[in-house]
């Protein structure tokens, strides 16, 4: 959810560009290194599906 918020803020000019880019990079690294992936390459579209689900949850709780 944090990744989605940072991405959307960056895409829509919702804050300082450099700060948002650094936040997005940090969160992307954390996602890529998460134990869920277990050193394996995720199936095509897996990360996009996680982002889609996060956006849905974010909208449901807004």
Short mmCIF file of N, CA and C in Angstrom, two decimals:
data_model
loop_
_atom_site.label_atom_id
_atom_site.label_comp_id
_atom_site.label_asym_id
_atom_site.label_seq_id
_atom_site.Cartn_x
_atom_site.Cartn_y
_atom_site.Cartn_z
N UNK A 1 0.81 -1.17 0.00
CA UNK A 1 0.00 0.00 0.00
C UNK A 1 0.88 1.26 0.00
N UNK A 2 1.94 1.26 0.77
CA UNK A 2 2.85 2.42 0.77
C UNK A 2 3.44 2.64 -0.62
N UNK A 3 3.81 1.54 -1.30
CA UNK A 3 4.39 1.65 -2.63
C UNK A 3 3.40 2.32 -3.57
N UNK A 4 2.15 1.89 -3.50
CA UNK A 4 1.12 2.45 -4.37
C UNK A 4 0.91 3.93 -4.10
N UNK A 5 0.89 4.31 -2.82
CA UNK A 5 0.71 5.73 -2.48
C UNK A 5 1.89 6.56 -3.00
N UNK A 6 3.09 6.06 -2.82
CA UNK A 6 4.28 6.79 -3.30
C UNK A 6 4.25 6.90 -4.83
N UNK A 7 3.90 5.83 -5.50
CA UNK A 7 3.85 5.83 -6.96
C UNK A 7 2.81 6.83 -7.47
N UNK A 8 1.63 6.80 -6.88
CA UNK A 8 0.57 7.70 -7.33
C UNK A 8 0.92 9.15 -7.04
N UNK A 9 1.53 9.42 -5.88
CA UNK A 9 1.94 10.79 -5.56
C UNK A 9 2.98 11.28 -6.56
N UNK A 10 3.91 10.42 -6.92
CA UNK A 10 4.94 10.78 -7.90
C UNK A 10 4.31 11.01 -9.27
N UNK A 11 3.39 10.16 -9.65
CA UNK A 11 2.76 10.26 -10.96
C UNK A 11 1.89 11.51 -11.09
N UNK A 12 1.33 11.96 -9.98
CA UNK A 12 0.39 13.08 -10.03
C UNK A 12 0.94 14.35 -9.41
N UNK A 13 2.25 14.39 -9.17
CA UNK A 13 2.86 15.60 -8.64
C UNK A 13 2.44 15.91 -7.21
N UNK A 14 2.29 14.87 -6.39
CA UNK A 14 1.79 15.04 -5.03
C UNK A 14 2.86 15.28 -3.99
N UNK A 15 3.97 15.85 -4.34
CA UNK A 15 5.01 16.13 -3.36
C UNK A 15 6.34 16.34 -4.02
N UNK A 16 7.38 16.48 -3.19
CA UNK A 16 8.72 16.71 -3.73
C UNK A 16 9.19 15.50 -4.56
N UNK A 17 9.50 15.76 -5.81
CA UNK A 17 9.85 14.72 -6.77
C UNK A 17 10.99 13.81 -6.27
N UNK A 18 12.09 14.40 -5.85
CA UNK A 18 13.26 13.61 -5.43
C UNK A 18 12.95 12.75 -4.22
N UNK A 19 12.20 13.29 -3.27
CA UNK A 19 11.85 12.54 -2.06
C UNK A 19 10.96 11.35 -2.41
N UNK A 20 9.98 11.59 -3.27
CA UNK A 20 9.08 10.51 -3.67
C UNK A 20 9.82 9.43 -4.46
N UNK A 21 10.74 9.83 -5.33
CA UNK A 21 11.52 8.85 -6.09
C UNK A 21 12.35 7.98 -5.16
N UNK A 22 13.02 8.61 -4.18
CA UNK A 22 13.82 7.83 -3.22
C UNK A 22 12.95 6.87 -2.43
N UNK A 23 11.77 7.32 -2.02
CA UNK A 23 10.85 6.46 -1.26
C UNK A 23 10.41 5.28 -2.12
N UNK A 24 10.09 5.55 -3.37
CA UNK A 24 9.65 4.49 -4.26
C UNK A 24 10.77 3.47 -4.51
N UNK A 25 11.99 3.94 -4.68
CA UNK A 25 13.12 3.03 -4.86
C UNK A 25 13.32 2.17 -3.62
N UNK A 26 13.29 2.80 -2.44
CA UNK A 26 13.47 2.05 -1.19
C UNK A 26 12.39 0.97 -1.04
N UNK A 27 11.15 1.34 -1.26
CA UNK A 27 10.05 0.38 -1.14
C UNK A 27 10.16 -0.72 -2.20
N UNK A 28 10.59 -0.38 -3.40
CA UNK A 28 10.76 -1.38 -4.46
C UNK A 28 11.83 -2.39 -4.08
N UNK A 29 12.92 -1.91 -3.49
CA UNK A 29 13.99 -2.82 -3.06
C UNK A 29 13.47 -3.75 -1.97
N UNK A 30 12.72 -3.19 -1.03
CA UNK A 30 12.16 -4.03 0.04
C UNK A 30 11.22 -5.09 -0.52
N UNK A 31 10.41 -4.71 -1.50
CA UNK A 31 9.51 -5.69 -2.11
C UNK A 31 10.29 -6.79 -2.82
N UNK A 32 11.30 -6.39 -3.57
CA UNK A 32 12.09 -7.37 -4.32
C UNK A 32 12.83 -8.32 -3.40
N UNK A 33 13.23 -7.84 -2.21
CA UNK A 33 14.01 -8.66 -1.29
C UNK A 33 13.13 -9.39 -0.27
N UNK A 34 11.83 -9.24 -0.36
CA UNK A 34 10.93 -9.85 0.62
C UNK A 34 11.06 -11.38 0.58
N UNK A 35 11.03 -12.02 1.75
CA UNK A 35 11.16 -13.48 1.81
C UNK A 35 10.11 -14.24 0.98
N UNK A 36 8.98 -13.61 0.71
CA UNK A 36 7.95 -14.27 -0.09
C UNK A 36 8.51 -14.76 -1.41
N UNK A 37 9.38 -13.96 -2.02
CA UNK A 37 9.92 -14.33 -3.33
C UNK A 37 10.97 -15.42 -3.19
N UNK A 38 11.56 -15.60 -2.02
CA UNK A 38 12.47 -16.71 -1.74
C UNK A 38 13.58 -16.92 -2.74
N UNK A 39 14.10 -15.85 -3.32
CA UNK A 39 15.20 -15.98 -4.25
C UNK A 39 14.79 -16.52 -5.62
N UNK A 40 13.53 -16.72 -5.83
CA UNK A 40 13.06 -17.21 -7.12
C UNK A 40 12.49 -16.07 -7.94
N UNK A 41 12.46 -16.23 -9.19
CA UNK A 41 11.86 -15.23 -10.07
C UNK A 41 10.35 -15.41 -10.03
N UNK A 42 9.63 -14.35 -9.72
CA UNK A 42 8.16 -14.48 -9.66
C UNK A 42 7.59 -14.72 -11.05
N UNK A 43 6.45 -15.39 -11.10
CA UNK A 43 5.79 -15.60 -12.39
C UNK A 43 5.44 -14.25 -13.03
N UNK A 44 5.35 -14.25 -14.33
CA UNK A 44 5.01 -13.02 -15.06
C UNK A 44 3.71 -12.44 -14.51
N UNK A 45 3.74 -11.17 -14.20
CA UNK A 45 2.54 -10.49 -13.73
C UNK A 45 2.28 -10.58 -12.23
N UNK A 46 3.09 -11.32 -11.49
CA UNK A 46 2.82 -11.50 -10.06
C UNK A 46 2.91 -10.18 -9.30
N UNK A 47 3.92 -9.40 -9.59
CA UNK A 47 4.05 -8.11 -8.89
C UNK A 47 2.93 -7.15 -9.28
N UNK A 48 2.56 -7.17 -10.53
CA UNK A 48 1.45 -6.32 -10.97
C UNK A 48 0.15 -6.73 -10.27
N UNK A 49 -0.05 -8.01 -10.09
CA UNK A 49 -1.24 -8.49 -9.40
C UNK A 49 -1.23 -8.03 -7.94
N UNK A 50 -0.07 -8.08 -7.28
CA UNK A 50 0.03 -7.58 -5.91
C UNK A 50 -0.31 -6.10 -5.85
N UNK A 51 0.17 -5.33 -6.80
CA UNK A 51 -0.13 -3.89 -6.84
C UNK A 51 -1.62 -3.66 -7.05
N UNK A 52 -2.22 -4.45 -7.93
CA UNK A 52 -3.65 -4.30 -8.19
C UNK A 52 -4.45 -4.57 -6.92
N UNK A 53 -4.09 -5.64 -6.20
CA UNK A 53 -4.78 -5.97 -4.96
C UNK A 53 -4.58 -4.88 -3.91
N UNK A 54 -3.38 -4.32 -3.84
CA UNK A 54 -3.12 -3.24 -2.88
C UNK A 54 -3.97 -2.01 -3.20
N UNK A 55 -4.09 -1.68 -4.48
CA UNK A 55 -4.93 -0.54 -4.88
C UNK A 55 -6.38 -0.77 -4.49
N UNK A 56 -6.87 -2.00 -4.70
CA UNK A 56 -8.25 -2.32 -4.33
C UNK A 56 -8.47 -2.16 -2.84
N UNK A 57 -7.54 -2.69 -2.05
CA UNK A 57 -7.66 -2.57 -0.59
C UNK A 57 -7.60 -1.12 -0.16
N UNK A 58 -6.75 -0.36 -0.80
CA UNK A 58 -6.61 1.06 -0.47
C UNK A 58 -7.91 1.79 -0.74
N UNK A 59 -8.54 1.49 -1.86
CA UNK A 59 -9.83 2.13 -2.20
C UNK A 59 -10.93 1.69 -1.25
N UNK A 60 -10.92 0.40 -0.86
CA UNK A 60 -11.95 -0.13 0.04
C UNK A 60 -11.86 0.52 1.42
N UNK A 61 -10.66 0.93 1.83
CA UNK A 61 -10.48 1.51 3.17
C UNK A 61 -10.43 3.04 3.15
N UNK A 62 -10.68 3.61 2.00
CA UNK A 62 -10.63 5.09 1.89
C UNK A 62 -11.92 5.72 2.34
#
